[in-house]
Coordinates of C-alpha atoms in Angstrom, one line a residue:
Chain A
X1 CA 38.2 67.5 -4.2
X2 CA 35.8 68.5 -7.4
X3 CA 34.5 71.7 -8.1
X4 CA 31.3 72.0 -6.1
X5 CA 33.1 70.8 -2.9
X6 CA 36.0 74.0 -3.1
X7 CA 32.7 76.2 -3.9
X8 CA 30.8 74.7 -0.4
X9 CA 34.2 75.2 1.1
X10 CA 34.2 79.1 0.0
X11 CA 31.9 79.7 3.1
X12 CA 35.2 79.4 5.3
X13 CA 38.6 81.3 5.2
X14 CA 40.7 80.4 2.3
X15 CA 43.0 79.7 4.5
X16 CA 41.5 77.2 6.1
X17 CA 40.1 75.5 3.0
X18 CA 43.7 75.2 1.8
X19 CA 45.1 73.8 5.0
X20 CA 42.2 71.2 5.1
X21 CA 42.7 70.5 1.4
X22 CA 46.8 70.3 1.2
X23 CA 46.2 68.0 4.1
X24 CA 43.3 65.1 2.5
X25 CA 45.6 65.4 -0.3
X26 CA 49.2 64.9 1.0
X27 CA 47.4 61.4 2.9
X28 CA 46.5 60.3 -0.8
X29 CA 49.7 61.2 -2.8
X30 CA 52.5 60.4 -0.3
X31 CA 53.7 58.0 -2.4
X32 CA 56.6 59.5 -5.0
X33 CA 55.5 57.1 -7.9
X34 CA 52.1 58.3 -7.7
X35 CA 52.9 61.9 -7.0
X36 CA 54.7 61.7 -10.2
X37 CA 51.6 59.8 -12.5
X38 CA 49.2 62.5 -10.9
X39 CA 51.5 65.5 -11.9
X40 CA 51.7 63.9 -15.8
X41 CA 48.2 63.1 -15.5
X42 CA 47.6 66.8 -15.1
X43 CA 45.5 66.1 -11.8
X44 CA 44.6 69.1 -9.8
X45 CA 45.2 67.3 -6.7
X46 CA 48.4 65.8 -7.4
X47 CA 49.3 69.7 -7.8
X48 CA 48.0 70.7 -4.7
X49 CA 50.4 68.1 -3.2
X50 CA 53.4 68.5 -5.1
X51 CA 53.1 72.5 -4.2
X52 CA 52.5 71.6 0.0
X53 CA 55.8 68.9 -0.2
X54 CA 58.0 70.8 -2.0
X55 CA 57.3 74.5 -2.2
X56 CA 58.7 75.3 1.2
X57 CA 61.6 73.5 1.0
X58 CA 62.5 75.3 -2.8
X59 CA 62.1 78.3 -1.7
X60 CA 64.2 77.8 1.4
X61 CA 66.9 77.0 -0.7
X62 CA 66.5 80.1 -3.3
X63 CA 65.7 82.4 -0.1
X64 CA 69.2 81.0 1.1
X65 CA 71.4 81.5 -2.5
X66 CA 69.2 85.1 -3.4
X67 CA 68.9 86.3 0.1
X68 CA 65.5 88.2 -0.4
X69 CA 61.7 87.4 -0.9
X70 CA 60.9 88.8 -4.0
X71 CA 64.1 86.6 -5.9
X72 CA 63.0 83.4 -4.1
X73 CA 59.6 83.8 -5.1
X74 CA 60.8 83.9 -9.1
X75 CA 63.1 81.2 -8.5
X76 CA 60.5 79.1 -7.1
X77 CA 58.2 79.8 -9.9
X78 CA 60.5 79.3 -12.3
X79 CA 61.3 75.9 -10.9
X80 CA 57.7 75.0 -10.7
X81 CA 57.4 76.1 -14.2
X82 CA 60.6 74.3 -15.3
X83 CA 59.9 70.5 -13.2
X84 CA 56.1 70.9 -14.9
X85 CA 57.0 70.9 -18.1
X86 CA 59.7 68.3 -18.2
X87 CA 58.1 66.1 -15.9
X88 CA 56.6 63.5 -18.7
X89 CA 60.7 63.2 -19.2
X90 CA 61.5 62.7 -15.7
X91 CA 63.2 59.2 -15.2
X92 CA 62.9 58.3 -11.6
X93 CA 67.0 57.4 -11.1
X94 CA 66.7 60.5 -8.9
X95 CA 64.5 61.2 -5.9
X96 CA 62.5 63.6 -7.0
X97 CA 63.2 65.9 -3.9
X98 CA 67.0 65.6 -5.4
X99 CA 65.6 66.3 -9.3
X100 CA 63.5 69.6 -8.3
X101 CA 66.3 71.1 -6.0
X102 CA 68.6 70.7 -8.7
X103 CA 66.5 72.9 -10.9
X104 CA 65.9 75.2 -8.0
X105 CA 69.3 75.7 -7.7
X106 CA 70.0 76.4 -11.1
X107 CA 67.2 79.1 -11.2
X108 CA 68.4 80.6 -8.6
X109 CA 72.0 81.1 -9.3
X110 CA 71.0 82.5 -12.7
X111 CA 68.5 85.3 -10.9
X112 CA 72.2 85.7 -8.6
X113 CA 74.1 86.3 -11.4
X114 CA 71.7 88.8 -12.6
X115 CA 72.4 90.7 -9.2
X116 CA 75.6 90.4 -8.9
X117 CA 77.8 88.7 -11.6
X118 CA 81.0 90.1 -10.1
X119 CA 81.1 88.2 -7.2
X120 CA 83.7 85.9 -7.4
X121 CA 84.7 82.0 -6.2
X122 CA 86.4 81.4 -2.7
X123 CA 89.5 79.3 -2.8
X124 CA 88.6 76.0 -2.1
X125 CA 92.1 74.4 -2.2
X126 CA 94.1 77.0 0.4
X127 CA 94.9 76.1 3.4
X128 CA 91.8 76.0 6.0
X129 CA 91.3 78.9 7.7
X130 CA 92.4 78.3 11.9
X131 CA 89.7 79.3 13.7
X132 CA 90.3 82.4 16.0
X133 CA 87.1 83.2 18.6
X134 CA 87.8 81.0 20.8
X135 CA 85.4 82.1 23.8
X136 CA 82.6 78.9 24.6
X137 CA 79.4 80.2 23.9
X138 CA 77.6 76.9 23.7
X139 CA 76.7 77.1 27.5
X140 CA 74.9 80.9 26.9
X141 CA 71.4 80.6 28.2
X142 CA 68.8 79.1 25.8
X143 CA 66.5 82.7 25.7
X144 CA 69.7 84.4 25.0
X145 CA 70.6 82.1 22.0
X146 CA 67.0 82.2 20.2
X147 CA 66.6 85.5 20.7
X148 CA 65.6 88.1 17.6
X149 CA 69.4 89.7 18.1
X150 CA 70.6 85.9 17.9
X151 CA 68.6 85.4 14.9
X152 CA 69.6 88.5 13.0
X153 CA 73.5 87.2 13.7
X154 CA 72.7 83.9 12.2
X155 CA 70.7 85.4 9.1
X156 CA 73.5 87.7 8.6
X157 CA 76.5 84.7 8.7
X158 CA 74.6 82.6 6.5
X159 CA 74.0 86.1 4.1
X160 CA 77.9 86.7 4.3
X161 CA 79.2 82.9 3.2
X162 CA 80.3 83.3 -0.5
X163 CA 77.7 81.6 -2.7
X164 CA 78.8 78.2 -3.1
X165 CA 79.4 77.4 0.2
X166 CA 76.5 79.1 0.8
X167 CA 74.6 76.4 -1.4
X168 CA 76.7 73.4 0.1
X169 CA 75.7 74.7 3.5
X170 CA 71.5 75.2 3.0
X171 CA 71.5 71.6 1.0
X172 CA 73.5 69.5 3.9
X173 CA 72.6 71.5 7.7
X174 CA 69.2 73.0 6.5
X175 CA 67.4 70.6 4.5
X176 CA 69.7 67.2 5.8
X177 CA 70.1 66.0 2.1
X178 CA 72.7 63.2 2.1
X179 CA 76.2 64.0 1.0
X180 CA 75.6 62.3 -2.2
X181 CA 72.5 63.8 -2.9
X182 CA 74.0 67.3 -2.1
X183 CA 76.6 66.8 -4.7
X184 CA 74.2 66.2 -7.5
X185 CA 72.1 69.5 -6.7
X186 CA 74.8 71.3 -6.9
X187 CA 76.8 69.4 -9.8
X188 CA 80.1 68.6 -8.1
X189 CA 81.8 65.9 -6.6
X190 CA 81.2 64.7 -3.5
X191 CA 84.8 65.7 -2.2
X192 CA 84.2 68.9 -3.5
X193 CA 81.0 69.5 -1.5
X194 CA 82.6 68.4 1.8
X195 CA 85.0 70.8 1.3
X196 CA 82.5 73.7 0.9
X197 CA 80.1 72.2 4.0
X198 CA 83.5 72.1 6.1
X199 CA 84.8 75.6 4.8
X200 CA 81.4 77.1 5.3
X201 CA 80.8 75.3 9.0
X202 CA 84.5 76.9 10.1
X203 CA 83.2 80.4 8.6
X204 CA 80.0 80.4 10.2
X205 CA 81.2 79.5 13.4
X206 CA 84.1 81.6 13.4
X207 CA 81.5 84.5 12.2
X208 CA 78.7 84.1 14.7
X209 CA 81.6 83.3 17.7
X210 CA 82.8 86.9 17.4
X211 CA 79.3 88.3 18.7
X212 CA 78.3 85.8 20.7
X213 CA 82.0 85.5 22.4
X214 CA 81.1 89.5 23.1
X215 CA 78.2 88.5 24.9
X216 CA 80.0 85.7 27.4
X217 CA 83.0 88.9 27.8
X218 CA 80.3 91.1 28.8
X219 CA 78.3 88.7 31.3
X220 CA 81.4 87.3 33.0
X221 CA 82.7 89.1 36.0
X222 CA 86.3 88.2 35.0
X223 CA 85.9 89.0 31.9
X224 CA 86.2 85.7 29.5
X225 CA 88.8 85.9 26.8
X226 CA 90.1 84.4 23.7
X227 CA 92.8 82.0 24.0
X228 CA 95.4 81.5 21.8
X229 CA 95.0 78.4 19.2
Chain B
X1 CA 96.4 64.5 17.0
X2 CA 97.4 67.9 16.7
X3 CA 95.1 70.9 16.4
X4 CA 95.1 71.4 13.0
X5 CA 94.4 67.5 12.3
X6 CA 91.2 67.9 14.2
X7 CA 90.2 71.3 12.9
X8 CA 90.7 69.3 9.2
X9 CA 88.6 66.3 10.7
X10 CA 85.7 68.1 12.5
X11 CA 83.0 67.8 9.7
X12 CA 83.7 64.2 9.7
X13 CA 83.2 64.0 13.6
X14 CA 80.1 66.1 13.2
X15 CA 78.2 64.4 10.9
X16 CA 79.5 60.9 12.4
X17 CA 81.0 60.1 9.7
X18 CA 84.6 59.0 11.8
X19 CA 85.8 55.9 12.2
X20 CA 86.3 54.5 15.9
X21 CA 89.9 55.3 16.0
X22 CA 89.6 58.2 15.3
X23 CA 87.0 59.5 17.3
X24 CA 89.4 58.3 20.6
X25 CA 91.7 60.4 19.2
X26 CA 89.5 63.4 19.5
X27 CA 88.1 62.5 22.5
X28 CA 91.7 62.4 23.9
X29 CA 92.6 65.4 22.3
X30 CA 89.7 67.6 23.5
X31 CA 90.0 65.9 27.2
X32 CA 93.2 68.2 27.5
X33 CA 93.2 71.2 24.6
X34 CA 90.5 73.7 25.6
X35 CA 90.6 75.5 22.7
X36 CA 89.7 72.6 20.2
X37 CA 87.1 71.3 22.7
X38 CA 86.0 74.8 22.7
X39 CA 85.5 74.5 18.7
X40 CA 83.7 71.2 18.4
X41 CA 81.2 72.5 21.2
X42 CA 80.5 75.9 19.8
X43 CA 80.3 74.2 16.6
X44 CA 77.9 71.5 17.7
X45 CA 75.7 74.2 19.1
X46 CA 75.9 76.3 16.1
X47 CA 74.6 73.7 13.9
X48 CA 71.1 73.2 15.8
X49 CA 70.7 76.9 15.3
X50 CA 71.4 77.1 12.7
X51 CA 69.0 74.7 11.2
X52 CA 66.5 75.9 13.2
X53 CA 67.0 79.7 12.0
X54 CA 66.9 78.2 8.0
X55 CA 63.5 76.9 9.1
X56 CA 61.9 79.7 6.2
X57 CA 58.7 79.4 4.8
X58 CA 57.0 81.2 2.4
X59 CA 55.5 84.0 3.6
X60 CA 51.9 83.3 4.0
X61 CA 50.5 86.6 2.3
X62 CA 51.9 85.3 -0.5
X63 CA 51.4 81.8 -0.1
X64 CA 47.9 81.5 -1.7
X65 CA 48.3 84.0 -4.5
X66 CA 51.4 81.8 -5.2
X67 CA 49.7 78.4 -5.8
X68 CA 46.8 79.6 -7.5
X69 CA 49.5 81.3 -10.2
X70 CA 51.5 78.1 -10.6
X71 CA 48.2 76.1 -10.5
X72 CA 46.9 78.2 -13.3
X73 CA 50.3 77.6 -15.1
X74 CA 50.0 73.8 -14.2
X75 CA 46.2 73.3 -15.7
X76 CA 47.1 75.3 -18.7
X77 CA 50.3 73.2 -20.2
X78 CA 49.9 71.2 -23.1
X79 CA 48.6 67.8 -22.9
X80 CA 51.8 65.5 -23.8
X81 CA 54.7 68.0 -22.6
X82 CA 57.0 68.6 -26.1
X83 CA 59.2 70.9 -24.2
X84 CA 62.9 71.2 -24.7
X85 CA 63.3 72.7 -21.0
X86 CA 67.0 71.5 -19.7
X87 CA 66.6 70.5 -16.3

């Protein structure tokens, strides 16, 4: 879109502008290798889609290793900042999905360290924990389950999961990167990060089973408990 | 299979990622241990929540102040990039 076409558009919400806008533009720059020539090419509109493909997604990720707005929002500007400038040097071996949430990641564990650089590393090589709420949840009603209570649970597990399994978690469940693909964002081997995915699923569950076990105790008339493993 | 096999195993069966054998073997296993058939259903239902709860966006009062920052940033770099940024 040139200049005089955004000013026409000013008569409308921004809002509206933007969503019309990101959308023309994604439908002409939905192809990678093209994405990438309009980004070197310093092409407003190859910007505007690089931002609507991939902004979201990055700051999902920092939201998910910083665990606040403000932090995410510097992570993802710092990313932005970091893939602009070296994207004249970006070989495409990579997706570049794979390329930017490697910086992401990178940027946001250095604004984590900031916070809190005594946090240390779980034990990845101990034994696996056995899991211990053993009540079945999965049948609770659907209402019950997406609720804002249920939600806050969920935040809050996802919060508590030490950092790196944390990471290993948001790459593989929330944004369904491959294994493979996982591995290099993160920068270990692909054992390694199904390891952490496995360590972190077991926490998670075991986590979020100990309220929502409470809730299947409370609602049955005999009272469901815990069996032994 | 014991219990702790398939507690070791249950990523793989998760993510599909088993081979057919052993997947009978789980299948038997579960047909008579409630507890692990308890863990692989809470855990299958825990992980559609879960991805739908990490659904975040950015937060759309800052969503536009956002883009016009980093499109600023964007138009405003240097023609060929000389950088030394490590990515």
């Amino acid at each position: 879109m040139n200049g005089a076409g955004i000013g026409a558009a000013r008569r409308f919400p921004d809002i509206i502008v933007r969503a019309i806008w990101y959308r023309t533009c994604v439908h002409c720059m939905n192809d990678e290798s093209a994405l990438i020539a309009g980004l070197r090419q310093r092409d407003p509109q190859a910007f505007a889609t690089f931002f609507e493909q991939y902004a979201d997604r990055i700051y999902r990720l920092a939201y998910g290793i910083v665990g606040n707005e403000a932090d995410a929002e510097e992570a993802l500007q710092s990313t932005f900042i970091s893939a602009l400038e070296a994207i004249d040097r970006f070989e495409q071996h990579a997706r570049l999905g794979t390329w930017l949430y490697r910086i992401a990641y990178n940027h946001a564990l250095m604004i984590l360290r900031r916070r809190r650089p005594e946090e240390s590393l779980p034990d990845e090589d101990g034994p696996l924990p056995v899991p211990s709420a053993l009540t079945d949840w999965s049948t609770l009603p659907e209402d019950r389950l997406l609720s804002s209570e249920a939600q806050e649970i969920l935040r809050n597990a996802i919060a508590e999961l030490p950092t790196t399994l944390r990471a290993a978690f948001i790459c593989r469940d929330i944004e369904g990167f491959s294994t493979a693909e996982c591995a290099q964002i993160i920068g270990v081997s692909e054992g390694a990060l199904k390891v952490r995915l496995h360590r972190a699923r077991l926490a998670l569950r075991e986590r979020v089973s100990e309220y929502f076990g409470e809730w299947v105790a409370s609602s049955s008339p005999r009272g469901d408990r815990d069996h032994d493993m | 299979m014991t219990c702790e096999e398939l507690i070791a195993h249950l990523s793989s069966y998760l993510d599909h990622e088993m081979d057919a054998a052993l997947v009978a073997e789980v299948q038997e296993h579960i047909a008579h241990c409630r507890n692990c058939r308890v863990v692989l259903d809470t855990s299958q239902r825990l992980m559609v929540l879960l991805h739908d709860e990490g659904r975040r966006i950015i937060p759309m009062r800052e969503r536009s102040a956002l883009f016009d920052r980093l499109q600023q940033a964007f138009l405003n770099r240097s023609p060929a990039s000389d950088s030394n940024t490590t990515v």
